[in-house]
Amino acid sequence: MAVTASVPYRLPERSSEARPRVDASRPMRLTVLGATGSIGTSTLDLVSRTPERFEVVALTAQSNAKELAALARRHNAKLAVIGDEARLDELREALAGTGIRAAAGSSALVDAALEPADCIMAAIVGAAGLKPTFAAASQGARVALANKECLVSAGSVFISAIQRFGAELLPVDSEHSAAFQVLAGADPQSIDQIVLTASGGPFRSWTREAIAAATPEQALKHPNWSMGAKITIDSATLMNKGLELIEAFHLFPVSVHKLDCIVHPQSIVHCLVSYVDGSVLAQMASPDMRTPIAVALAWPDRMAAPTEKLDLARLATLTFEAPDEDRFPALRVAKAALRRGDTGPAVLNAANEIAVKAFLDRRIKFLDIAALVEETLNAAERQGAICPAASLDDILAVDELARVLSYEKLSGY
Ligand code: NDP
């Protein structure tokens, strides 16, 4: 079993010795990968409120050329890149006369990440974000990481790349941003436990029978957060919390058994850190991604975010309950992949991407998502595909194999 990160990572500290990545005396050169998505538009919303703080370098999308062009025009970007090459003409047309460069294709997405910048918001969804985010790391800049797949699929390889290139990694996922703020460079020996909170999703109080019959429309109605479709389904299955435990394992200097999660339906407390002296420190904020995004953009300072102020008297009650892995088996499957280590989480992620799409396409039922992922993990183990990985290419090969195995399993549903 290999469940240790190959290179232990310490998140940047707020100490005076911390190397200032971003020169506060000039605007931050910012690239947003996945600019048209939920995280991308929230990031650019913050930019539009303090435009003097930012200089937008490159914006990317996959197929939404019209929106990408509109964002590039609004933020006076230097470069706009669309993943789908068939949309390049549309993008060029929409940018005509602006002087904004346009490009298309997967290598152009990598080039966008390599365009000199102080901070790259990595917000492409899925394993498609791996190559561009690795490219962002290679320029030694700040990587504000929303794309959780980099840590889930390629955790130790990605952390090694961050360290090798002297990049600065700041988490954007709200729970990890919360842990980052609460830990504040704490001595790893003093940490007893890191507990991530989960809203429980739309089916938190449903019976297993009702959950088994849940439709995509029901699963896409998240009670607290407004997010892209993939992560919304992951929140409904609780796979998202499993993916986040894997992320936390690579980000924070604690062993697997010191990581846990708890259901907190109000999504106000995002993470709790217990210390060996019995103190428990938590971070609270309204469920709005503009808070963790602002933390990552402005760190080590703070910038204003237009989020709803917390009114605890009005909220009155914050509740917590243990997750139910019988009704939400995806959490159990993800925890097993974390404990298995090596490329187990990469297989988990690839299989889950296939399974979520199959559910959204109505090819499988809601609980089949976890079952398909588990079957794929077992098949990958039998084939010896769960093994140590030394490079991004190793990870991408396992990702591809896991997708083939998932499609094979899917044909049996
Ligand atoms: P969305 O689906 O809303 O947006 C995804 C973005 O990536 C869009 O700009 C999309 O372009 C682009 N994209 C999609 N497929 C590809 C591809 N194959 N190649 C290149 N670009 C692509 O996702 P979210 O913003 O919700 O999530 C982004 C990442 O952040 C995910 O990894 C998610 O897990 C993570 N995250 C999100 C949170 C949230 O609140 N939304 C919270 C924490 C983490 P187009 O619009 O053209 O399709």
mmCIF file of N, CA and C and ligand atoms in Angstrom, residues 32-42 60-65 67-68 71 81-84 87 105-106 109 121-129 132 145-150 172-176 225-232 234-235 240 243-244 247 288-290 292-293 349 353, ligand 1:
data_model
loop_
_atom_site.group_PDB
_atom_site.id
_atom_site.type_symbol
_atom_site.label_atom_id
_atom_site.label_comp_id
_atom_site.label_asym_id
_atom_site.label_seq_id
_atom_site.Cartn_x
_atom_site.Cartn_y
_atom_site.Cartn_z
ATOM 1 N N VAL A 32 -7.174 32.788 -16.615
ATOM 2 C CA VAL A 32 -8.241 31.929 -16.092
ATOM 3 C C VAL A 32 -8.485 30.785 -17.075
ATOM 4 N N LEU A 33 -8.116 29.582 -16.664
ATOM 5 C CA LEU A 33 -8.375 28.385 -17.470
ATOM 6 C C LEU A 33 -9.763 27.877 -17.079
ATOM 7 N N GLY A 34 -10.666 27.781 -18.045
ATOM 8 C CA GLY A 34 -12.049 27.421 -17.707
ATOM 9 C C GLY A 34 -12.835 28.671 -17.342
ATOM 10 N N ALA A 35 -12.612 29.738 -18.123
ATOM 11 C CA ALA A 35 -13.173 31.055 -17.776
ATOM 12 C C ALA A 35 -14.691 31.101 -17.850
ATOM 13 N N THR A 36 -15.303 30.254 -18.695
ATOM 14 C CA THR A 36 -16.753 30.328 -18.873
ATOM 15 C C THR A 36 -17.519 29.484 -17.850
ATOM 16 N N GLY A 37 -16.801 28.763 -16.998
ATOM 17 C CA GLY A 37 -17.478 27.888 -16.041
ATOM 18 C C GLY A 37 -17.881 28.625 -14.774
ATOM 19 N N SER A 38 -18.374 27.847 -13.832
ATOM 20 C CA SER A 38 -18.861 28.413 -12.573
ATOM 21 C C SER A 38 -17.725 29.119 -11.809
ATOM 22 N N ILE A 39 -16.582 28.454 -11.651
ATOM 23 C CA ILE A 39 -15.451 29.066 -10.954
ATOM 24 C C ILE A 39 -14.862 30.202 -11.791
ATOM 25 N N GLY A 40 -14.758 29.969 -13.107
ATOM 26 C CA GLY A 40 -14.191 30.991 -13.989
ATOM 27 C C GLY A 40 -14.987 32.287 -13.932
ATOM 28 N N THR A 41 -16.304 32.193 -14.027
ATOM 29 C CA THR A 41 -17.101 33.427 -14.036
ATOM 30 C C THR A 41 -17.109 34.082 -12.650
ATOM 31 N N SER A 42 -17.055 33.281 -11.592
ATOM 32 C CA SER A 42 -16.968 33.885 -10.245
ATOM 33 C C SER A 42 -15.640 34.627 -10.096
ATOM 34 N N THR A 60 -9.683 30.835 -21.226
ATOM 35 C CA THR A 60 -9.955 29.653 -22.048
ATOM 36 C C THR A 60 -11.346 29.086 -21.771
ATOM 37 N N ALA A 61 -11.840 28.338 -22.763
ATOM 38 C CA ALA A 61 -13.091 27.590 -22.618
ATOM 39 C C ALA A 61 -12.987 26.363 -23.511
ATOM 40 N N GLN A 62 -13.982 25.510 -23.477
ATOM 41 C CA GLN A 62 -13.956 24.331 -24.347
ATOM 42 C C GLN A 62 -14.777 24.547 -25.607
ATOM 43 N N SER A 63 -16.055 24.945 -25.443
ATOM 44 C CA SER A 63 -16.905 25.066 -26.636
ATOM 45 C C SER A 63 -17.716 26.361 -26.676
ATOM 46 N N ASN A 64 -17.795 27.056 -25.577
ATOM 47 C CA ASN A 64 -18.642 28.244 -25.518
ATOM 48 C C ASN A 64 -17.892 29.480 -26.043
ATOM 49 N N ALA A 65 -17.745 29.519 -27.390
ATOM 50 C CA ALA A 65 -16.926 30.564 -28.011
ATOM 51 C C ALA A 65 -17.530 31.954 -27.797
ATOM 52 N N GLU A 67 -19.446 33.145 -25.338
ATOM 53 C CA GLU A 67 -19.239 33.651 -23.973
ATOM 54 C C GLU A 67 -17.756 33.953 -23.725
ATOM 55 N N LEU A 68 -16.896 33.093 -24.265
ATOM 56 C CA LEU A 68 -15.459 33.321 -24.098
ATOM 57 C C LEU A 68 -15.067 34.663 -24.722
ATOM 58 N N LEU A 71 -16.268 37.543 -22.590
ATOM 59 C CA LEU A 71 -15.431 37.727 -21.390
ATOM 60 C C LEU A 71 -14.086 38.354 -21.764
ATOM 61 N N VAL A 81 -8.555 31.322 -25.826
ATOM 62 C CA VAL A 81 -8.324 29.996 -26.411
ATOM 63 C C VAL A 81 -9.544 29.103 -26.200
ATOM 64 N N ILE A 82 -9.967 28.467 -27.285
ATOM 65 C CA ILE A 82 -11.105 27.553 -27.216
ATOM 66 C C ILE A 82 -10.583 26.134 -27.484
ATOM 67 N N GLY A 83 -10.991 25.184 -26.652
ATOM 68 C CA GLY A 83 -10.486 23.818 -26.795
ATOM 69 C C GLY A 83 -10.956 23.165 -28.087
ATOM 70 N N ASP A 84 -12.224 23.395 -28.413
ATOM 71 C CA ASP A 84 -12.819 22.771 -29.594
ATOM 72 C C ASP A 84 -12.404 23.548 -30.852
ATOM 73 N N ARG A 87 -14.634 25.534 -33.242
ATOM 74 C CA ARG A 87 -15.224 26.828 -32.831
ATOM 75 C C ARG A 87 -14.286 28.012 -33.044
ATOM 76 N N GLY A 105 -7.670 24.409 -29.730
ATOM 77 C CA GLY A 105 -7.076 23.069 -29.643
ATOM 78 C C GLY A 105 -6.410 22.828 -28.307
ATOM 79 N N SER A 106 -6.135 21.537 -28.050
ATOM 80 C CA SER A 106 -5.611 21.205 -26.721
ATOM 81 C C SER A 106 -4.201 21.747 -26.490
ATOM 82 N N LEU A 109 -4.452 25.287 -25.417
ATOM 83 C CA LEU A 109 -4.841 25.439 -24.001
ATOM 84 C C LEU A 109 -3.593 25.408 -23.123
ATOM 85 N N MET A 121 -5.614 30.808 -12.557
ATOM 86 C CA MET A 121 -6.754 30.119 -11.950
ATOM 87 C C MET A 121 -7.015 28.865 -12.773
ATOM 88 N N ALA A 122 -6.804 27.701 -12.165
ATOM 89 C CA ALA A 122 -6.965 26.428 -12.871
ATOM 90 C C ALA A 122 -8.379 25.922 -12.622
ATOM 91 N N ALA A 123 -9.296 26.223 -13.535
ATOM 92 C CA ALA A 123 -10.707 25.915 -13.303
ATOM 93 C C ALA A 123 -11.344 25.190 -14.477
ATOM 94 N N ILE A 124 -10.547 24.387 -15.177
ATOM 95 C CA ILE A 124 -11.120 23.480 -16.181
ATOM 96 C C ILE A 124 -11.690 22.297 -15.416
ATOM 97 N N VAL A 125 -12.819 21.761 -15.879
ATOM 98 C CA VAL A 125 -13.401 20.630 -15.168
ATOM 99 C C VAL A 125 -12.807 19.319 -15.696
ATOM 100 N N GLY A 126 -12.527 18.406 -14.776
ATOM 101 C CA GLY A 126 -12.137 17.056 -15.145
ATOM 102 C C GLY A 126 -10.671 16.872 -15.473
ATOM 103 N N ALA A 127 -10.343 15.633 -15.898
ATOM 104 C CA ALA A 127 -8.953 15.291 -16.215
ATOM 105 C C ALA A 127 -8.438 16.120 -17.387
ATOM 106 N N ALA A 128 -9.333 16.726 -18.158
ATOM 107 C CA ALA A 128 -8.916 17.617 -19.255
ATOM 108 C C ALA A 128 -8.077 18.773 -18.722
ATOM 109 N N GLY A 129 -8.195 19.051 -17.435
ATOM 110 C CA GLY A 129 -7.443 20.163 -16.853
ATOM 111 C C GLY A 129 -6.010 19.801 -16.482
ATOM 112 N N PRO A 132 -2.989 21.431 -18.972
ATOM 113 C CA PRO A 132 -2.857 22.879 -18.810
ATOM 114 C C PRO A 132 -2.426 23.278 -17.391
ATOM 115 N N LEU A 145 -5.784 26.636 -7.411
ATOM 116 C CA LEU A 145 -6.242 25.331 -7.912
ATOM 117 C C LEU A 145 -7.698 25.038 -7.570
ATOM 118 N N ALA A 146 -8.558 25.115 -8.604
ATOM 119 C CA ALA A 146 -9.937 24.642 -8.446
ATOM 120 C C ALA A 146 -10.036 23.228 -9.016
ATOM 121 N N ASN A 147 -9.343 22.984 -10.128
ATOM 122 C CA ASN A 147 -9.381 21.674 -10.786
ATOM 123 C C ASN A 147 -8.875 20.594 -9.826
ATOM 124 N N LYS A 148 -9.831 19.895 -9.186
ATOM 125 C CA LYS A 148 -9.407 18.958 -8.140
ATOM 126 C C LYS A 148 -8.749 17.719 -8.720
ATOM 127 N N GLU A 149 -9.000 17.473 -10.025
ATOM 128 C CA GLU A 149 -8.462 16.258 -10.639
ATOM 129 C C GLU A 149 -6.933 16.217 -10.609
ATOM 130 N N CYS A 150 -6.286 17.394 -10.625
ATOM 131 C CA CYS A 150 -4.811 17.422 -10.565
ATOM 132 C C CYS A 150 -4.317 16.739 -9.296
ATOM 133 N N VAL A 172 -8.434 26.298 -3.994
ATOM 134 C CA VAL A 172 -9.658 27.092 -4.192
ATOM 135 C C VAL A 172 -10.884 26.336 -3.701
ATOM 136 N N ASP A 173 -10.846 25.031 -3.712
ATOM 137 C CA ASP A 173 -11.970 24.263 -3.169
ATOM 138 C C ASP A 173 -12.261 24.834 -1.775
ATOM 139 N N SER A 174 -13.523 25.072 -1.459
ATOM 140 C CA SER A 174 -13.830 25.854 -0.248
ATOM 141 C C SER A 174 -13.319 25.187 1.027
ATOM 142 N N GLU A 175 -13.401 23.857 1.086
ATOM 143 C CA GLU A 175 -12.972 23.155 2.306
ATOM 144 C C GLU A 175 -11.463 23.247 2.488
ATOM 145 N N HIS A 176 -10.738 23.176 1.375
ATOM 146 C CA HIS A 176 -9.277 23.213 1.458
ATOM 147 C C HIS A 176 -8.787 24.632 1.676
ATOM 148 N N TRP A 225 -25.096 25.255 -2.938
ATOM 149 C CA TRP A 225 -24.061 25.786 -3.827
ATOM 150 C C TRP A 225 -24.546 25.831 -5.267
ATOM 151 N N SER A 226 -24.054 26.844 -6.000
ATOM 152 C CA SER A 226 -24.313 26.903 -7.438
ATOM 153 C C SER A 226 -23.014 26.538 -8.142
ATOM 154 N N MET A 227 -22.978 25.381 -8.825
ATOM 155 C CA MET A 227 -21.712 24.867 -9.371
ATOM 156 C C MET A 227 -21.974 24.232 -10.726
ATOM 157 N N GLY A 228 -20.892 23.829 -11.412
ATOM 158 C CA GLY A 228 -21.032 23.107 -12.673
ATOM 159 C C GLY A 228 -21.713 21.756 -12.449
ATOM 160 N N ALA A 229 -22.208 21.163 -13.561
ATOM 161 C CA ALA A 229 -23.006 19.934 -13.462
ATOM 162 C C ALA A 229 -22.224 18.768 -12.852
ATOM 163 N N LYS A 230 -20.970 18.580 -13.273
ATOM 164 C CA LYS A 230 -20.201 17.412 -12.807
ATOM 165 C C LYS A 230 -20.062 17.425 -11.285
ATOM 166 N N ILE A 231 -19.609 18.548 -10.743
ATOM 167 C CA ILE A 231 -19.374 18.607 -9.298
ATOM 168 C C ILE A 231 -20.701 18.585 -8.530
ATOM 169 N N THR A 232 -21.767 19.041 -9.160
ATOM 170 C CA THR A 232 -23.078 18.995 -8.484
ATOM 171 C C THR A 232 -23.525 17.541 -8.319
ATOM 172 N N ASP A 234 -21.432 15.003 -8.212
ATOM 173 C CA ASP A 234 -20.489 14.449 -7.221
ATOM 174 C C ASP A 234 -20.901 14.832 -5.798
ATOM 175 N N SER A 235 -21.503 15.993 -5.641
ATOM 176 C CA SER A 235 -21.951 16.399 -4.305
ATOM 177 C C SER A 235 -23.154 15.563 -3.889
ATOM 178 N N ASN A 240 -17.859 13.670 -4.212
ATOM 179 C CA ASN A 240 -17.081 14.903 -4.101
ATOM 180 C C ASN A 240 -16.308 14.953 -2.787
ATOM 181 N N LEU A 243 -13.344 12.736 -3.125
ATOM 182 C CA LEU A 243 -12.300 13.385 -3.939
ATOM 183 C C LEU A 243 -11.579 14.439 -3.092
ATOM 184 N N GLU A 244 -12.347 15.128 -2.263
ATOM 185 C CA GLU A 244 -11.735 16.186 -1.436
ATOM 186 C C GLU A 244 -10.826 15.607 -0.349
ATOM 187 N N GLU A 247 -7.681 15.086 -2.148
ATOM 188 C CA GLU A 247 -7.004 16.392 -2.310
ATOM 189 C C GLU A 247 -6.321 16.801 -1.014
ATOM 190 N N ASP A 288 -20.449 30.602 -0.884
ATOM 191 C CA ASP A 288 -20.259 31.377 -2.113
ATOM 192 C C ASP A 288 -18.783 31.241 -2.479
ATOM 193 N N MET A 289 -18.509 30.678 -3.650
ATOM 194 C CA MET A 289 -17.116 30.390 -4.021
ATOM 195 C C MET A 289 -16.269 31.645 -4.171
ATOM 196 N N ARG A 290 -16.925 32.822 -4.211
ATOM 197 C CA ARG A 290 -16.106 34.021 -4.361
ATOM 198 C C ARG A 290 -15.245 34.267 -3.119
ATOM 199 N N PRO A 292 -13.467 31.726 -1.208
ATOM 200 C CA PRO A 292 -12.173 31.045 -1.392
ATOM 201 C C PRO A 292 -11.401 31.530 -2.613
ATOM 202 N N ILE A 293 -12.102 31.973 -3.648
ATOM 203 C CA ILE A 293 -11.386 32.496 -4.829
ATOM 204 C C ILE A 293 -10.648 33.783 -4.426
ATOM 205 N N ASN A 349 -11.121 8.559 -10.352
ATOM 206 C CA ASN A 349 -11.563 9.796 -10.981
ATOM 207 C C ASN A 349 -12.052 9.564 -12.408
ATOM 208 N N GLU A 353 -15.860 10.056 -13.806
ATOM 209 C CA GLU A 353 -16.238 10.971 -14.896
ATOM 210 C C GLU A 353 -17.144 10.258 -15.903
HETATM 211 P P1 NDP B 1 -17.965 24.119 -15.097
HETATM 212 O O1 NDP B 1 -18.499 22.905 -15.762
HETATM 213 O O2 NDP B 1 -18.923 25.159 -14.629
HETATM 214 O O3 NDP B 1 -16.892 24.846 -16.050
HETATM 215 C C1 NDP B 1 -15.857 24.128 -16.630
HETATM 216 C C2 NDP B 1 -14.961 25.023 -17.463
HETATM 217 O O4 NDP B 1 -14.005 24.192 -18.119
HETATM 218 C C3 NDP B 1 -15.686 25.765 -18.571
HETATM 219 O O5 NDP B 1 -14.991 26.965 -18.875
HETATM 220 C C4 NDP B 1 -15.577 24.790 -19.740
HETATM 221 O O6 NDP B 1 -15.704 25.428 -21.023
HETATM 222 C C5 NDP B 1 -14.187 24.260 -19.546
HETATM 223 N N1 NDP B 1 -14.033 22.913 -20.079
HETATM 224 C C6 NDP B 1 -14.929 21.888 -20.041
HETATM 225 N N2 NDP B 1 -14.414 20.785 -20.634
HETATM 226 C C7 NDP B 1 -13.174 21.128 -21.055
HETATM 227 C C8 NDP B 1 -12.172 20.439 -21.788
HETATM 228 N N3 NDP B 1 -12.332 19.168 -22.181
HETATM 229 N N4 NDP B 1 -11.028 21.099 -22.090
HETATM 230 C C9 NDP B 1 -10.849 22.383 -21.700
HETATM 231 N N5 NDP B 1 -11.774 23.102 -21.004
HETATM 232 C C10 NDP B 1 -12.921 22.473 -20.704
HETATM 233 O O7 NDP B 1 -17.072 23.609 -13.878
HETATM 234 P P2 NDP B 1 -16.857 24.277 -12.452
HETATM 235 O O8 NDP B 1 -16.458 25.704 -12.621
HETATM 236 O O9 NDP B 1 -17.973 23.930 -11.552
HETATM 237 O O10 NDP B 1 -15.617 23.443 -11.916
HETATM 238 C C11 NDP B 1 -14.295 23.645 -12.401
HETATM 239 C C12 NDP B 1 -13.351 22.835 -11.526
HETATM 240 O O11 NDP B 1 -13.377 23.384 -10.212
HETATM 241 C C13 NDP B 1 -13.729 21.359 -11.372
HETATM 242 O O12 NDP B 1 -12.585 20.568 -11.283
HETATM 243 C C14 NDP B 1 -14.490 21.319 -10.048
HETATM 244 O O13 NDP B 1 -14.410 20.073 -9.419
HETATM 245 C C15 NDP B 1 -13.738 22.382 -9.265
HETATM 246 N N6 NDP B 1 -14.515 23.001 -8.221
HETATM 247 C C16 NDP B 1 -15.656 23.677 -8.531
HETATM 248 C C17 NDP B 1 -16.413 24.265 -7.536
HETATM 249 C C18 NDP B 1 -17.646 25.053 -7.858
HETATM 250 O O14 NDP B 1 -18.221 25.652 -6.938
HETATM 251 N N7 NDP B 1 -18.092 25.115 -9.079
HETATM 252 C C19 NDP B 1 -16.017 24.162 -6.115
HETATM 253 C C20 NDP B 1 -14.763 23.487 -5.921
HETATM 254 C C21 NDP B 1 -14.045 22.928 -6.937
HETATM 255 P P3 NDP B 1 -17.169 25.522 -21.770
HETATM 256 O O15 NDP B 1 -17.973 26.493 -20.960
HETATM 257 O O16 NDP B 1 -16.856 26.022 -23.108
HETATM 258 O O17 NDP B 1 -17.731 24.128 -21.746
#
